[in-house]
Amino acid sequence: MNKLLAGCIFTIAACGYVLWQYMTPVEIIEAHGAICSETGPCHSDILLVRHFPYLKTRQIAWWEANKEKIQVKYGIPNKDDQGYYNVTIMGFGKGFRTEPNESLLLSTDEVYCFDEMVTEMKCINRDILFSVNKTPNGGLRYQSY
């Protein structure tokens, strides 16, 4: 009887968690447009989000449903001269933090810093969730991580 009760409680908790994940809307915390330098290529547009869907099909559906709103509100995606763009969606996690000290064992590959921000707290943990790439010939590529 105790195993049955424990199984029921676990099942109800798991269903509640899945329902909560499904019903919680994606929250865009911040958007950073493409950063281009004169010496190198442009970096992609970046959206920092919370509550991003786990399933690739839901991620694509979210992007398709919201890309016009994102374009109007944030000016993303930024297309280059040939019509190509790249949008990277990253998890915001615990928020901004300071740039890691090089003497630490922490690899800087695990951190992404926004150099255009003029504050010390300008880095986040590198948590790439999804990317959208459009090529000049009109091809569209979605990648889930």
Coordinates of C-alpha atoms in Angstrom, one line a residue:
M1 CA 0.0 0.0 0.0
N2 CA 2.8 2.4 0.8
K3 CA 4.5 1.7 -2.6
L4 CA 1.2 2.5 -4.3
L5 CA 0.7 5.7 -2.4
A6 CA 4.3 6.8 -3.1
G7 CA 3.9 5.9 -6.8
C8 CA 0.7 8.0 -7.0
I9 CA 2.4 11.0 -5.3
F10 CA 5.3 10.7 -7.6
T11 CA 3.1 10.5 -10.7
I12 CA 1.0 13.5 -9.6
A13 CA 4.1 15.5 -8.9
A14 CA 5.7 14.6 -12.3
C15 CA 2.5 15.5 -14.1
G16 CA 2.2 18.8 -12.2
Y17 CA 5.8 19.7 -13.1
V18 CA 5.3 18.9 -16.8
L19 CA 2.1 20.9 -16.8
W20 CA 3.9 23.8 -15.1
Q21 CA 6.7 23.7 -17.7
Y22 CA 4.1 23.6 -20.6
M23 CA 2.0 26.5 -19.2
T24 CA 4.8 28.9 -18.1
P25 CA 5.4 31.5 -20.8
V26 CA 8.9 32.2 -22.1
E27 CA 10.2 35.4 -20.6
I28 CA 12.7 37.5 -22.6
I29 CA 15.0 39.2 -20.0
E30 CA 17.2 41.1 -22.4
A31 CA 18.1 41.3 -26.0
H32 CA 21.5 42.2 -27.5
G33 CA 21.8 43.1 -31.2
A34 CA 24.6 41.9 -33.5
I35 CA 28.0 43.3 -32.6
C36 CA 30.1 44.0 -35.7
S37 CA 33.7 44.9 -35.7
E38 CA 35.6 46.4 -38.6
T39 CA 38.2 43.6 -38.5
G40 CA 36.0 40.6 -38.1
P41 CA 32.6 39.1 -38.7
C42 CA 29.4 40.1 -36.8
H43 CA 28.4 38.1 -33.8
S44 CA 24.9 36.9 -33.6
D45 CA 21.9 38.5 -32.0
I46 CA 21.4 37.2 -28.5
L47 CA 18.2 36.8 -26.6
L48 CA 18.4 36.0 -22.9
V49 CA 15.4 34.1 -21.7
R50 CA 13.8 32.2 -18.8
H51 CA 11.4 29.3 -19.1
F52 CA 12.4 28.2 -22.6
P53 CA 10.7 25.0 -23.8
Y54 CA 12.7 21.8 -23.6
L55 CA 11.4 20.2 -26.8
K56 CA 12.8 21.3 -30.1
T57 CA 9.3 21.3 -31.7
R58 CA 8.0 23.7 -29.0
Q59 CA 11.2 25.8 -29.4
I60 CA 10.6 26.2 -33.1
A61 CA 6.9 26.9 -32.6
W62 CA 7.7 29.6 -30.0
W63 CA 10.2 31.2 -32.4
E64 CA 7.7 31.2 -35.3
A65 CA 4.9 32.6 -33.2
N66 CA 7.0 35.4 -31.7
K67 CA 9.6 36.4 -34.3
E68 CA 7.6 39.3 -35.6
K69 CA 7.0 40.6 -32.0
I70 CA 10.7 40.3 -31.3
Q71 CA 11.6 42.1 -34.5
V72 CA 9.3 45.0 -33.6
K73 CA 10.3 45.3 -29.9
Y74 CA 14.0 44.5 -30.1
G75 CA 15.0 44.9 -33.7
I76 CA 16.2 41.3 -33.8
P77 CA 17.1 39.6 -36.1
N78 CA 19.6 42.0 -37.8
K79 CA 20.2 40.9 -41.4
D80 CA 23.5 41.5 -43.1
D81 CA 23.9 42.8 -46.6
Q82 CA 23.1 39.3 -48.1
G83 CA 20.1 38.7 -45.9
Y84 CA 21.8 36.3 -43.5
Y85 CA 21.1 36.4 -39.8
N86 CA 21.9 34.4 -36.8
V87 CA 19.9 34.5 -33.5
T88 CA 21.1 32.7 -30.4
I89 CA 18.8 32.1 -27.5
M90 CA 20.6 31.7 -24.2
G91 CA 19.3 30.9 -20.7
F92 CA 19.6 33.7 -18.3
G93 CA 20.2 31.4 -15.4
K94 CA 21.2 33.2 -12.1
G95 CA 21.7 36.5 -13.9
F96 CA 24.6 38.7 -14.6
R97 CA 27.9 38.3 -12.8
T98 CA 31.4 39.8 -13.0
E99 CA 34.0 38.7 -15.5
P100 CA 35.9 35.7 -14.2
N101 CA 39.5 36.2 -13.1
E102 CA 42.0 34.5 -15.4
S103 CA 43.8 33.0 -12.4
L104 CA 40.7 31.0 -11.5
L105 CA 40.3 27.4 -12.7
L106 CA 37.0 28.4 -14.4
S107 CA 37.3 28.4 -18.1
T108 CA 36.2 31.6 -19.9
D109 CA 34.5 29.4 -22.5
E110 CA 31.8 28.8 -19.8
V111 CA 31.1 32.5 -19.5
Y112 CA 29.8 34.9 -22.1
C113 CA 30.4 38.6 -21.5
F114 CA 28.7 41.6 -23.2
D115 CA 31.5 44.0 -23.7
E116 CA 29.2 46.8 -24.8
M117 CA 27.8 46.9 -21.2
V118 CA 29.5 49.5 -19.1
T119 CA 29.0 47.8 -15.8
E120 CA 31.1 45.2 -14.0
M121 CA 28.2 42.7 -13.9
K122 CA 28.2 42.0 -17.7
C123 CA 28.7 38.3 -17.9
I124 CA 26.4 35.3 -17.8
N125 CA 27.0 31.6 -17.7
R126 CA 27.1 30.3 -21.3
D127 CA 23.9 28.4 -21.6
I128 CA 23.0 28.2 -25.3
L129 CA 19.5 26.8 -25.7
F130 CA 18.6 27.4 -29.3
S131 CA 19.7 29.1 -32.5
V132 CA 18.1 30.2 -35.7
N133 CA 20.2 30.8 -38.8
K134 CA 18.9 32.2 -42.1
T135 CA 21.1 32.0 -45.2
P136 CA 21.0 34.4 -48.2
N137 CA 19.3 31.8 -50.3
G138 CA 16.3 31.7 -47.9
G139 CA 17.3 28.5 -46.1
L140 CA 16.4 28.3 -42.4
R141 CA 18.2 26.2 -39.9
Y142 CA 17.1 25.6 -36.3
Q143 CA 19.5 24.1 -33.8
S144 CA 18.6 23.0 -30.3
Y145 CA 21.3 22.4 -27.7

